[in-house]
mmCIF file of C-alpha atoms and ligand atoms in Angstrom:
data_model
loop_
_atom_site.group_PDB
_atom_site.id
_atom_site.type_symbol
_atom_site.label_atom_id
_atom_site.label_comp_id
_atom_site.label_asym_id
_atom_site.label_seq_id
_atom_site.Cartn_x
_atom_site.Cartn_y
_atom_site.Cartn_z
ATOM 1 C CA UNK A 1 -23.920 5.010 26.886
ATOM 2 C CA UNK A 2 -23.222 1.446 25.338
ATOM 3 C CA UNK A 3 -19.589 1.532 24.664
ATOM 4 C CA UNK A 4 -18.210 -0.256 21.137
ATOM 5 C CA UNK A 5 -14.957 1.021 19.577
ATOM 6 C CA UNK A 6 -15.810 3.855 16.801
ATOM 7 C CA UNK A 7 -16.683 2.744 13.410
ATOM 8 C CA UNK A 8 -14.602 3.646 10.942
ATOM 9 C CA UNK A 9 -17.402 6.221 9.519
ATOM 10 C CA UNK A 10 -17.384 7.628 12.716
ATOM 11 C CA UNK A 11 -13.869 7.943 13.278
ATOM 12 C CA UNK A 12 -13.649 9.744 10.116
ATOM 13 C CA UNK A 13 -16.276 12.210 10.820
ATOM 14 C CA UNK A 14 -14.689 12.792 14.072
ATOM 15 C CA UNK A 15 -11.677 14.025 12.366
ATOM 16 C CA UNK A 16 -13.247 15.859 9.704
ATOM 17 C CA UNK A 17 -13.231 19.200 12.463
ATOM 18 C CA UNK A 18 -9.483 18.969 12.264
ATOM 19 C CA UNK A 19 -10.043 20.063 8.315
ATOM 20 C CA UNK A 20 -12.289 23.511 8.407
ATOM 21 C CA UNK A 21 -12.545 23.424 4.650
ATOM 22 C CA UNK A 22 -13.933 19.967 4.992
ATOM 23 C CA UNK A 23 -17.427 19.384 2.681
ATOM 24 C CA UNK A 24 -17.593 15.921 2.988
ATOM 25 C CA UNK A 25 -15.652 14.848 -0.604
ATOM 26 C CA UNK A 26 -12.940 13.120 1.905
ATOM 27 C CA UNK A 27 -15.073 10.428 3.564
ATOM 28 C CA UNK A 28 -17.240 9.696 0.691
ATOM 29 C CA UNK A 29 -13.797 8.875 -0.677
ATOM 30 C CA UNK A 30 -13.086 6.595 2.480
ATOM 31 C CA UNK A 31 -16.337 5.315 2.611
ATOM 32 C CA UNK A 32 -16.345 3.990 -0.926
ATOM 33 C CA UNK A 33 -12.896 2.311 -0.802
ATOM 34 C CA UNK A 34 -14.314 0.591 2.492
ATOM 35 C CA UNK A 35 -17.546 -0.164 1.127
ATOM 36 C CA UNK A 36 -14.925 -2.192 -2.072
ATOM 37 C CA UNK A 37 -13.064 -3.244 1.172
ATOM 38 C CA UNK A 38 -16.000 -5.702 2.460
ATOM 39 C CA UNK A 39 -17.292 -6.690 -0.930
ATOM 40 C CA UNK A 40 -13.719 -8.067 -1.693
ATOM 41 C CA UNK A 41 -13.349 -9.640 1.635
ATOM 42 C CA UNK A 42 -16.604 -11.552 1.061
ATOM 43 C CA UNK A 43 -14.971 -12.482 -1.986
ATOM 44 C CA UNK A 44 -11.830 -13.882 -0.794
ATOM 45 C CA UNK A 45 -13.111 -15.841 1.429
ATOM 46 C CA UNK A 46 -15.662 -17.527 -0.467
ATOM 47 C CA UNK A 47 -13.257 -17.548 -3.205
ATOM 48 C CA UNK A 48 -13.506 -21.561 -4.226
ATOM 49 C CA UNK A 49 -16.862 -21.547 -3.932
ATOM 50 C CA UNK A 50 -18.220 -18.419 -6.072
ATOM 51 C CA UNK A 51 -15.437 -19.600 -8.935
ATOM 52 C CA UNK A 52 -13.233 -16.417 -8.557
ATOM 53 C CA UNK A 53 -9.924 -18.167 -8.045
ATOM 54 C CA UNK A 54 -7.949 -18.356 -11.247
ATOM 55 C CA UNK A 55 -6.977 -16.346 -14.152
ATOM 56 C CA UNK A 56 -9.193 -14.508 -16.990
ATOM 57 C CA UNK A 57 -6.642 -15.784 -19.100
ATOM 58 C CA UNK A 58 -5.802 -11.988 -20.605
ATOM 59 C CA UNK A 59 -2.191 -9.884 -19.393
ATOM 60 C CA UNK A 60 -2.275 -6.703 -17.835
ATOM 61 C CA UNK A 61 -0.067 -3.513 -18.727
ATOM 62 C CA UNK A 62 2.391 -5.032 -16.118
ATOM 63 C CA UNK A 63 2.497 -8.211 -18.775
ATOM 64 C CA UNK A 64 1.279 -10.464 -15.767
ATOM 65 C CA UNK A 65 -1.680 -12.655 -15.843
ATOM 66 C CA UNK A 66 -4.657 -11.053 -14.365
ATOM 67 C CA UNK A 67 -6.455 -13.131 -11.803
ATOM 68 C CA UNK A 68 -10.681 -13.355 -12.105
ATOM 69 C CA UNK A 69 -10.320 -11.249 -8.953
ATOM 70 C CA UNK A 70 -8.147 -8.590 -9.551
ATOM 71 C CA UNK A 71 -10.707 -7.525 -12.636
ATOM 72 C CA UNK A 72 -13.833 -7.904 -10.737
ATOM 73 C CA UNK A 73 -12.130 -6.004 -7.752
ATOM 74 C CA UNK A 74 -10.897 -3.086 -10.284
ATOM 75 C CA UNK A 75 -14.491 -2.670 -12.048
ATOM 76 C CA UNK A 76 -15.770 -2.616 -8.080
ATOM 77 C CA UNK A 77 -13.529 0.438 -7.316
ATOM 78 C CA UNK A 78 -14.035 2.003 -10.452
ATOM 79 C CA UNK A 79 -17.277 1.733 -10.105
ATOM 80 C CA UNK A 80 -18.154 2.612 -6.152
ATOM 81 C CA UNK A 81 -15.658 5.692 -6.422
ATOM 82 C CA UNK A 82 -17.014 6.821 -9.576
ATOM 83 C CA UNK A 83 -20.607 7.403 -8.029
ATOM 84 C CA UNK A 84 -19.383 9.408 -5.261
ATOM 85 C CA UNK A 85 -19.001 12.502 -7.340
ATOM 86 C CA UNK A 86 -15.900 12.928 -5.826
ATOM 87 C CA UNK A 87 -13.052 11.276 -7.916
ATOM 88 C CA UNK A 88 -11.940 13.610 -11.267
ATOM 89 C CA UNK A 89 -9.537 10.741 -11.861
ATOM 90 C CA UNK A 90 -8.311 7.334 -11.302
ATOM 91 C CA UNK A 91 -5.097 4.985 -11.878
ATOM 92 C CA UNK A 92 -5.402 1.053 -11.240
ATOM 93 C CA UNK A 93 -2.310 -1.390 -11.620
ATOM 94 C CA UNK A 94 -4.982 -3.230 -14.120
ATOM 95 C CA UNK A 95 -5.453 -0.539 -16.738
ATOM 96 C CA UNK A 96 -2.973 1.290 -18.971
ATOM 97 C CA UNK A 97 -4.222 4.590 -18.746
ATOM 98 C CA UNK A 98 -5.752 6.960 -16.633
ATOM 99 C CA UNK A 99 -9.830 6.004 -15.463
ATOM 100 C CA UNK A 100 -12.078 8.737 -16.100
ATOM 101 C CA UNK A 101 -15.901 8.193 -13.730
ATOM 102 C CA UNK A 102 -18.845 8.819 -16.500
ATOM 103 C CA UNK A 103 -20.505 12.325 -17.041
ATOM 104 C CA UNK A 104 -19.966 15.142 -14.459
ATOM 105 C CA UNK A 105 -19.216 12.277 -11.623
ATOM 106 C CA UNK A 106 -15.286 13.683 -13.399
ATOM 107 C CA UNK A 107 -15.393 16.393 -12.206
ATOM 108 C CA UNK A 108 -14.604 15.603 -8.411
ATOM 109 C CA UNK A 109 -11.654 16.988 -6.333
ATOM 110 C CA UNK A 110 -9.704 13.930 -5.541
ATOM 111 C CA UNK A 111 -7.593 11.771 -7.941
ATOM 112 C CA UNK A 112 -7.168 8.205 -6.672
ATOM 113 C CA UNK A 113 -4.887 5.335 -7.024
ATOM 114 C CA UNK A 114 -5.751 2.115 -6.451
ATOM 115 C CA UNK A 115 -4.025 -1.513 -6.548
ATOM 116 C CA UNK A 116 -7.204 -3.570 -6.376
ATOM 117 C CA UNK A 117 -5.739 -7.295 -5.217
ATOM 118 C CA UNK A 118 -2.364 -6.577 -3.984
ATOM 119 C CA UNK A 119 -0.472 -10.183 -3.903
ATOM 120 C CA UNK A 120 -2.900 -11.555 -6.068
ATOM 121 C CA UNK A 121 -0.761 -14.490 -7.200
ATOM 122 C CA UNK A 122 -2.036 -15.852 -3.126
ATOM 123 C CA UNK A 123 -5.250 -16.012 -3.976
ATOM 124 C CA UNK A 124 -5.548 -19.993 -5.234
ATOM 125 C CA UNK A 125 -3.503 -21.012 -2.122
ATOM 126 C CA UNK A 126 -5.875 -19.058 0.438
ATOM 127 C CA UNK A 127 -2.883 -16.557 1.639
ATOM 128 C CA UNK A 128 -3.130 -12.978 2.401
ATOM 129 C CA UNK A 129 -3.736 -10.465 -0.036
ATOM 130 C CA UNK A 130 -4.762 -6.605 -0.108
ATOM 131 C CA UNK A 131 -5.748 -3.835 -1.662
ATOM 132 C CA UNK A 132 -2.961 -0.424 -1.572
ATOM 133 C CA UNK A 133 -5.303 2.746 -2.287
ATOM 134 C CA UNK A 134 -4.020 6.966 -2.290
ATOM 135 C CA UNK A 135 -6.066 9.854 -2.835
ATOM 136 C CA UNK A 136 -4.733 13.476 -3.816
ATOM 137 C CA UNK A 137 -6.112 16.642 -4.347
ATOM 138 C CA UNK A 138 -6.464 17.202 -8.136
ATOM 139 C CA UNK A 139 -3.500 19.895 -9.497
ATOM 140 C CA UNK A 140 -5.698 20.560 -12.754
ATOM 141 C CA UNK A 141 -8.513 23.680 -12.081
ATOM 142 C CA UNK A 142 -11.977 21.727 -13.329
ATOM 143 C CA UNK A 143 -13.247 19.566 -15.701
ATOM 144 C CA UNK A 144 -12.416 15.570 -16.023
ATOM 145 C CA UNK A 145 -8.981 15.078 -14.333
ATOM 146 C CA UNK A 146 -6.348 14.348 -16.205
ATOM 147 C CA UNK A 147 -2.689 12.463 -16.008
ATOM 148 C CA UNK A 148 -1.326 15.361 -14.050
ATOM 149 C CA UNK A 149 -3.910 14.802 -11.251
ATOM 150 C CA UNK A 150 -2.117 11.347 -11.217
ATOM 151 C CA UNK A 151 1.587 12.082 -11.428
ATOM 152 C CA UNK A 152 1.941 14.275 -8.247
ATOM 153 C CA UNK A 153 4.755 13.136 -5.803
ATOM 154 C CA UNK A 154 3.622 11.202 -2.622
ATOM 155 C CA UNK A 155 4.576 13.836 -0.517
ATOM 156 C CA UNK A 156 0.870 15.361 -1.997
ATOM 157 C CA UNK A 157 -1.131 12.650 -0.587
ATOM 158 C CA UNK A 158 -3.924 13.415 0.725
ATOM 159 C CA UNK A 159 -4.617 9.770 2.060
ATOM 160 C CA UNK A 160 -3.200 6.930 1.826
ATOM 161 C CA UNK A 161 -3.100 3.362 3.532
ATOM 162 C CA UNK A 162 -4.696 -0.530 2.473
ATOM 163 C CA UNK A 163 -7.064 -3.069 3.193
ATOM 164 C CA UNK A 164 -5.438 -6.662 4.620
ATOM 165 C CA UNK A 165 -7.180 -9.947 3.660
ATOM 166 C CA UNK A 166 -5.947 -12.098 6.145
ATOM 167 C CA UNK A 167 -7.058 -14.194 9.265
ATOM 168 C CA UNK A 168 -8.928 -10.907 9.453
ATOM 169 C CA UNK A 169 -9.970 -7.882 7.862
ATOM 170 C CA UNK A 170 -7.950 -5.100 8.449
ATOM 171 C CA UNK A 171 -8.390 -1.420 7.150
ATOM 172 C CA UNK A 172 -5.232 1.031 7.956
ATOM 173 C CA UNK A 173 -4.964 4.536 6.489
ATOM 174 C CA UNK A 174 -3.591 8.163 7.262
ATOM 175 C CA UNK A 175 -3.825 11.223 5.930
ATOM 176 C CA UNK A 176 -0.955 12.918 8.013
ATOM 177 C CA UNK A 177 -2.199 12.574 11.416
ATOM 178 C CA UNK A 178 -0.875 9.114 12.196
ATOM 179 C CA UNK A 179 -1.880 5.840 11.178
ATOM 180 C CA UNK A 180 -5.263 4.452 12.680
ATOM 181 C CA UNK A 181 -5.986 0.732 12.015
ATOM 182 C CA UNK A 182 -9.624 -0.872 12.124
ATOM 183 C CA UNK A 183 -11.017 -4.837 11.866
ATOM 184 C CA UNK A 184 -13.863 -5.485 10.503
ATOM 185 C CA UNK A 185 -16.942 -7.053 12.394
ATOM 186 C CA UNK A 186 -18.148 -9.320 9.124
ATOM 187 C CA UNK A 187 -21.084 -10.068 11.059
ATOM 188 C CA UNK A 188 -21.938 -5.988 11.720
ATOM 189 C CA UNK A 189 -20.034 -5.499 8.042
ATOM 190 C CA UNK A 190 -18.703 -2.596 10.072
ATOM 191 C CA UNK A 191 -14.910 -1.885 10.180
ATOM 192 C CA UNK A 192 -14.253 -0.769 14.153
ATOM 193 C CA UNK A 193 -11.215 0.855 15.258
ATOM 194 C CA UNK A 194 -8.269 -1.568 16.898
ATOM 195 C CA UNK A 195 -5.455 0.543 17.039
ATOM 196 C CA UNK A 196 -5.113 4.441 17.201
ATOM 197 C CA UNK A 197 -1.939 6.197 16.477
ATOM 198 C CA UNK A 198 0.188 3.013 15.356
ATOM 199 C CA UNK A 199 3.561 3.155 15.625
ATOM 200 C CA UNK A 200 6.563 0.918 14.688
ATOM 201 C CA UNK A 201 7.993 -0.856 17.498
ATOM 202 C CA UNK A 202 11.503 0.069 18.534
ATOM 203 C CA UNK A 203 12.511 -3.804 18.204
ATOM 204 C CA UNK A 204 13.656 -4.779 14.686
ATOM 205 C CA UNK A 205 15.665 -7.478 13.531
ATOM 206 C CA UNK A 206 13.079 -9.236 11.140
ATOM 207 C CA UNK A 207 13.699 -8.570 7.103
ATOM 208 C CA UNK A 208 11.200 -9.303 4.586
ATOM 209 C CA UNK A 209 12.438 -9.619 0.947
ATOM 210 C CA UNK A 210 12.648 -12.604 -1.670
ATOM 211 C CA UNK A 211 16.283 -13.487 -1.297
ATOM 212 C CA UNK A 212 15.785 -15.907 -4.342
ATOM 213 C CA UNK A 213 16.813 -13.053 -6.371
ATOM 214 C CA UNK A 214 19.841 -12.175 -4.189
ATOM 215 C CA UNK A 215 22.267 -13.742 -7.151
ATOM 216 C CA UNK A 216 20.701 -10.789 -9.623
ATOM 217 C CA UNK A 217 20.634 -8.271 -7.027
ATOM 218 C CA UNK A 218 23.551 -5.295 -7.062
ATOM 219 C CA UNK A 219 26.393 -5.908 -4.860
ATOM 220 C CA UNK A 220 25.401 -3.400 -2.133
ATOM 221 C CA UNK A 221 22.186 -5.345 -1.448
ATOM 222 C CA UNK A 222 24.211 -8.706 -1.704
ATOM 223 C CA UNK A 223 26.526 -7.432 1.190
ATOM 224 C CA UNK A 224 23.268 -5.918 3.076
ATOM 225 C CA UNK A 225 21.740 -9.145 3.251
ATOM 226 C CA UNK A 226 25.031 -11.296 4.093
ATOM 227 C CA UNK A 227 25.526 -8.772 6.758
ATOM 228 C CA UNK A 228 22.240 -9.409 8.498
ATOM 229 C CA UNK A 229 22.731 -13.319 8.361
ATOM 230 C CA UNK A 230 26.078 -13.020 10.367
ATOM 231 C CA UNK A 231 25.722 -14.111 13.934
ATOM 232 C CA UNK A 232 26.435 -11.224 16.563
ATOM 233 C CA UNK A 233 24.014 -11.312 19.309
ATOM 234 C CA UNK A 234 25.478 -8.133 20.759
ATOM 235 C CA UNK A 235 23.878 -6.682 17.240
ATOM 236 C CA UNK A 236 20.702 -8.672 17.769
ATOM 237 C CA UNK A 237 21.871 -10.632 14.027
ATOM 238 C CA UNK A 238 21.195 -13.134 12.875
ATOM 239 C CA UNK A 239 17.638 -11.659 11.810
ATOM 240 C CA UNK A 240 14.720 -13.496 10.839
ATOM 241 C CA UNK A 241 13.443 -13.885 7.343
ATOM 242 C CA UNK A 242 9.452 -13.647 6.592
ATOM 243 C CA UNK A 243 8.208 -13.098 3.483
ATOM 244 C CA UNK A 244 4.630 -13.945 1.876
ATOM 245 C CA UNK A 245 5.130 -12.806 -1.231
ATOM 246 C CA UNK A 246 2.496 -10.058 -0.742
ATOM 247 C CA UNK A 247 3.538 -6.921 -0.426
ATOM 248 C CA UNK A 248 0.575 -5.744 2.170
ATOM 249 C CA UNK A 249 0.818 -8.759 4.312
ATOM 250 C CA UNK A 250 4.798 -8.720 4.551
ATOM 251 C CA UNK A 251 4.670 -4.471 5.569
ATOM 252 C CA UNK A 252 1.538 -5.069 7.895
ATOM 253 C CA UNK A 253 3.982 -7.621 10.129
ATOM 254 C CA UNK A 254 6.969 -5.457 9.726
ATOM 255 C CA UNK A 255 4.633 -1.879 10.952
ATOM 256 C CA UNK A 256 3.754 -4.027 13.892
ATOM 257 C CA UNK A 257 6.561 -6.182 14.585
ATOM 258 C CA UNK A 258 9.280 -3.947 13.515
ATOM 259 C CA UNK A 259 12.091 -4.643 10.972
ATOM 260 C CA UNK A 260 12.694 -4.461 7.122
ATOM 261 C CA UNK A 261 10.660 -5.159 3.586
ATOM 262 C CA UNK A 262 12.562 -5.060 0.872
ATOM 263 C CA UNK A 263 12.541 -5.465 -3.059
ATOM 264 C CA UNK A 264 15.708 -4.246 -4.238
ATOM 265 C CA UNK A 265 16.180 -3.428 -8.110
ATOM 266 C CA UNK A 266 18.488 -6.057 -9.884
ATOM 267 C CA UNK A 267 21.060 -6.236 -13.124
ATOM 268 C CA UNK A 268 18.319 -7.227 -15.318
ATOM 269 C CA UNK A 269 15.642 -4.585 -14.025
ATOM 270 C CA UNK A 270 17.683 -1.836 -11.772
ATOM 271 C CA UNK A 271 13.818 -0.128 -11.217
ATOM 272 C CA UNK A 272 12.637 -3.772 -9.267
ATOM 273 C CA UNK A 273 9.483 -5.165 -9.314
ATOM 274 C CA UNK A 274 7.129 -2.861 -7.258
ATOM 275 C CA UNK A 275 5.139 0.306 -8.617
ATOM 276 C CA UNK A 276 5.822 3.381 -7.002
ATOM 277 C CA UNK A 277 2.285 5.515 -7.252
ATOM 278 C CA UNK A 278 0.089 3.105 -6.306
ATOM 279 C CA UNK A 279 2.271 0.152 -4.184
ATOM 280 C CA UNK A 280 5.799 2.044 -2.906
ATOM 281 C CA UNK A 281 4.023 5.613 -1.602
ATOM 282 C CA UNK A 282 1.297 4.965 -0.430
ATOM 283 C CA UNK A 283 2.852 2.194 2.019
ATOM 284 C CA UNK A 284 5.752 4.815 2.695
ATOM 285 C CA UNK A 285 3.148 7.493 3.734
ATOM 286 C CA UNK A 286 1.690 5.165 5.879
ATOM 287 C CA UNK A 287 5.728 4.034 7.365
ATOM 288 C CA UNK A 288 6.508 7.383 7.768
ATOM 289 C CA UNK A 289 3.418 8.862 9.985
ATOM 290 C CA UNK A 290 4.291 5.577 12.131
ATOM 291 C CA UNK A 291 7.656 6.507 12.643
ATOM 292 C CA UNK A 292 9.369 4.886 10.044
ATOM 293 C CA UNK A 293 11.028 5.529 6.618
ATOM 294 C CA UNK A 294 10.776 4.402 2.574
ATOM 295 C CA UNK A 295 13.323 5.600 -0.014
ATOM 296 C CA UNK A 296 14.194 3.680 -3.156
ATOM 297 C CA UNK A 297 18.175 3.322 -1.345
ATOM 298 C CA UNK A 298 19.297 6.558 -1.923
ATOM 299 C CA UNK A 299 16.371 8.716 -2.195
ATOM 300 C CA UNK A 300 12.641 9.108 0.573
ATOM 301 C CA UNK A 301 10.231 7.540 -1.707
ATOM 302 C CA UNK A 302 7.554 10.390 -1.071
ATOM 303 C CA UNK A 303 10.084 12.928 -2.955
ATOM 304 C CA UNK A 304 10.208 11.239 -6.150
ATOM 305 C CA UNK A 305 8.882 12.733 -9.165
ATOM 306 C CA UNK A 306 6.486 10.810 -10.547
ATOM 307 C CA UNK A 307 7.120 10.094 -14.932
ATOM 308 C CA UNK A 308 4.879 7.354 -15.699
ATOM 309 C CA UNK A 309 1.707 5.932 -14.294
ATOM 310 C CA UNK A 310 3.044 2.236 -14.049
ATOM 311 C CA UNK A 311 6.994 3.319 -13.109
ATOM 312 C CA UNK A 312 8.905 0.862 -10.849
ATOM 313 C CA UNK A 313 11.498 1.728 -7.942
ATOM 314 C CA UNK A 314 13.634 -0.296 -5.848
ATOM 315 C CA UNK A 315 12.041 -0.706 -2.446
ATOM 316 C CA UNK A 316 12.618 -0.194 1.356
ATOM 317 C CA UNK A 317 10.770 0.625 4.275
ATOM 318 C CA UNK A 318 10.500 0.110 7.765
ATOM 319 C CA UNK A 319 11.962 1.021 11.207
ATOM 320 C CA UNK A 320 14.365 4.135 10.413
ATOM 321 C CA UNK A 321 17.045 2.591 11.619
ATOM 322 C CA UNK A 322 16.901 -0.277 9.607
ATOM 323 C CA UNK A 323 15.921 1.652 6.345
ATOM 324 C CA UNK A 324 19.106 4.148 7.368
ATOM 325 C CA UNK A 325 21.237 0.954 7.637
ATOM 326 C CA UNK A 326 20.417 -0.425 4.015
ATOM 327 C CA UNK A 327 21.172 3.512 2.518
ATOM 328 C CA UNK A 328 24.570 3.263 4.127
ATOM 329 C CA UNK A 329 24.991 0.107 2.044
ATOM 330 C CA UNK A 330 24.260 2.053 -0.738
ATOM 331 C CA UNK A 331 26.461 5.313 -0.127
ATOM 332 C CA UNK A 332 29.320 3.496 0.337
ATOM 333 C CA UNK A 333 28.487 1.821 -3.136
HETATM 334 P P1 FBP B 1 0.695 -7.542 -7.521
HETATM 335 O O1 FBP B 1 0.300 -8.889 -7.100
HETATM 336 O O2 FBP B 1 -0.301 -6.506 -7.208
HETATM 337 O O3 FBP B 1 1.160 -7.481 -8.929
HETATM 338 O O4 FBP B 1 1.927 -7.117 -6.552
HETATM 339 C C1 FBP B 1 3.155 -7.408 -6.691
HETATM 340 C C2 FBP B 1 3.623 -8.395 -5.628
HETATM 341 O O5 FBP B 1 2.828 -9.537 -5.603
HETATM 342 C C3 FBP B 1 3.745 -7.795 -4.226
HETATM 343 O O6 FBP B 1 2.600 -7.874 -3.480
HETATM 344 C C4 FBP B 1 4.851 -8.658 -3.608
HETATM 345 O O7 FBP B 1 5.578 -7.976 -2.626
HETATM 346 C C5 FBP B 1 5.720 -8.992 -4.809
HETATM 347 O O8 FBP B 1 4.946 -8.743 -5.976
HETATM 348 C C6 FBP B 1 6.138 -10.426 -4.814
HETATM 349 O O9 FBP B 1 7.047 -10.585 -5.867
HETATM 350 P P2 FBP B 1 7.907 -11.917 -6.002
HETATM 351 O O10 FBP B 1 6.955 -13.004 -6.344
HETATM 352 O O11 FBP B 1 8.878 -11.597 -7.108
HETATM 353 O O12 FBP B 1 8.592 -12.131 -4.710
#
């Protein structure tokens, strides 16, 4: 028997005996999001050349400028998920409301939510990007899904995880049995597994945040971040700073090197930046079933209750410890 690490289809229907009740719905699901997965990365890359860097010159619902990529990367999702059959319902960072698939392809068992170029501001200056994706059983009994399919808590997910675009391909997902991460061959245009069972490293003095917006930040993330920059060897500090400005590039270093992202709320806007159903959960699903943690400084991410389909939360996940350390910041207020 030719040995090759297991394809990411193949992985996947490995698995599927660990779920009895299994039909199939799951990796059609999987399948489709990695099918987007290698059409995007194609996309990237030749991103000068096919004229998909810049801006369509419209705003999302976020009031940001959407890049040519982010809406031909949304439409792609939309459009490979809706086929499967699968998906009731769907919520993108790039469209105000929820995304119903046409005809009886809405009347599927999963809802999904998607952020189609993650970091998309990188694009133009060839840096990593990604793209965040969860799925959850629908809550609603039949029929087109609806809102509530959306606004469950991320303790529901089914699945959850993201696709890097960097110096290579990456696909990394769970769905509660740790976190399995796969590179794809662009020359097989298969995705082959790399790393089973990831887990963060015990080491973790790194921190990942933009600290230009440390004057606006609340004081217990302005003495946080001081205390890190003190030096005291015998507490491994200073730490290092990284940051890429993408949210999937700057967690993907932390799960493997260890250490901190964070993007703390501010005077201005105490929610932050970052959106928690389809950016903050699914990442803290994915933290968690590696070992780590994600709460929003006081509270796990995965146990908030969900009010709006574009709702920000202050942000921060990584090794335990480290995520424990910023929490004590912000109990002792
Ligand atoms: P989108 O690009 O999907 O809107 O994501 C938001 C994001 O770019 C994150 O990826 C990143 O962590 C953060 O915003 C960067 O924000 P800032 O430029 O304020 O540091």
């Amino acid at each position: 028997m030719v040995s090759f690490q297991p394809t990411l289809n193949q992985f996947i229907r490995a698995r599927q005996q660990e779920y009895p009740e299994a039909v199939g719905d799951f990796s059609q699901v999987m399948n489709a999001i990695a099918l987007a997965g290698k059409l995007i990365s194609r996309e990237i890359n030749l991103a000068g050349i096919v004229d998909a860097t810049g801006y369509t010159g419209r705003m999302n619902v976020q009031g940001e400028e959407v890049a040519k990529l982010d809406e031909w990367a949304n439409e792609l999702i939309v459009d490979l998920l809706g086929e499967t059959g699968c998906v009731c319902v769907m919520g993108s960072e790039e469209v105000e409301g929820p995304i119903s698939p046409p005809g009886s392809a809405s009347m599927g068992r999963y809802a999904v939510l998607f952020d189609p170029v993650d970091g998309s501001s990188n694009i133009d200056i060839a840096a990593p990007v990604g793209t965040i994706f969860s799925a959850q059983r629908r809550v609603t009994e039949s029929g087109t899904g609806h809102m509530d399919d959306l606004l469950q808590p991320g303790r529901n997910q089914a699945a959850a995880g993201y696709i890097l675009y960097g110096s290579s391909t990456m696909f990394v997902y769970t769905t509660g049995n740790g976190v399995h991460a796969f590179t794809l061959d662009p020359t097989m245009g298969e995705f082959h597994l790399t790393t089973e069972d990831l887990k963060f490293p015990d080491k973790s003095n790194i921190y990942s945040t933009n600290e230009g917006n440390a004057g606006t930040w609340l004081e217990p993330d302005q003495r946080w971040v001081e205390w890190l920059k003190q030096n005291d060897p015998a507490t491994g500090r200073p730490y290092s700073a990284r940051y890429i400005g993408a949210l999937v590039a700057d967690f993907h270093r932390i799960l493997l090197k260890g250490g901190i992202f964070a993007y703390p709320g501010n005077t201005a806007k105490r929610e932050g930046k970052l959106r928690l159903l389809y950016e903050c959960s699914p990442l803290a699903f994915v933290a968690e079933q590696a070992g780590g943690r994600a709460t929003n400084g006081l509270r796990r991410i995965l146990d908030i209750e969900p009010t709006g389909l574009h709702q920000r939360t202050p942000y921060y996940l990584g090794n335990a410890s480290e995520v424990e350390l910023v929490e004590r910041f912000h109990s002792d207020g």
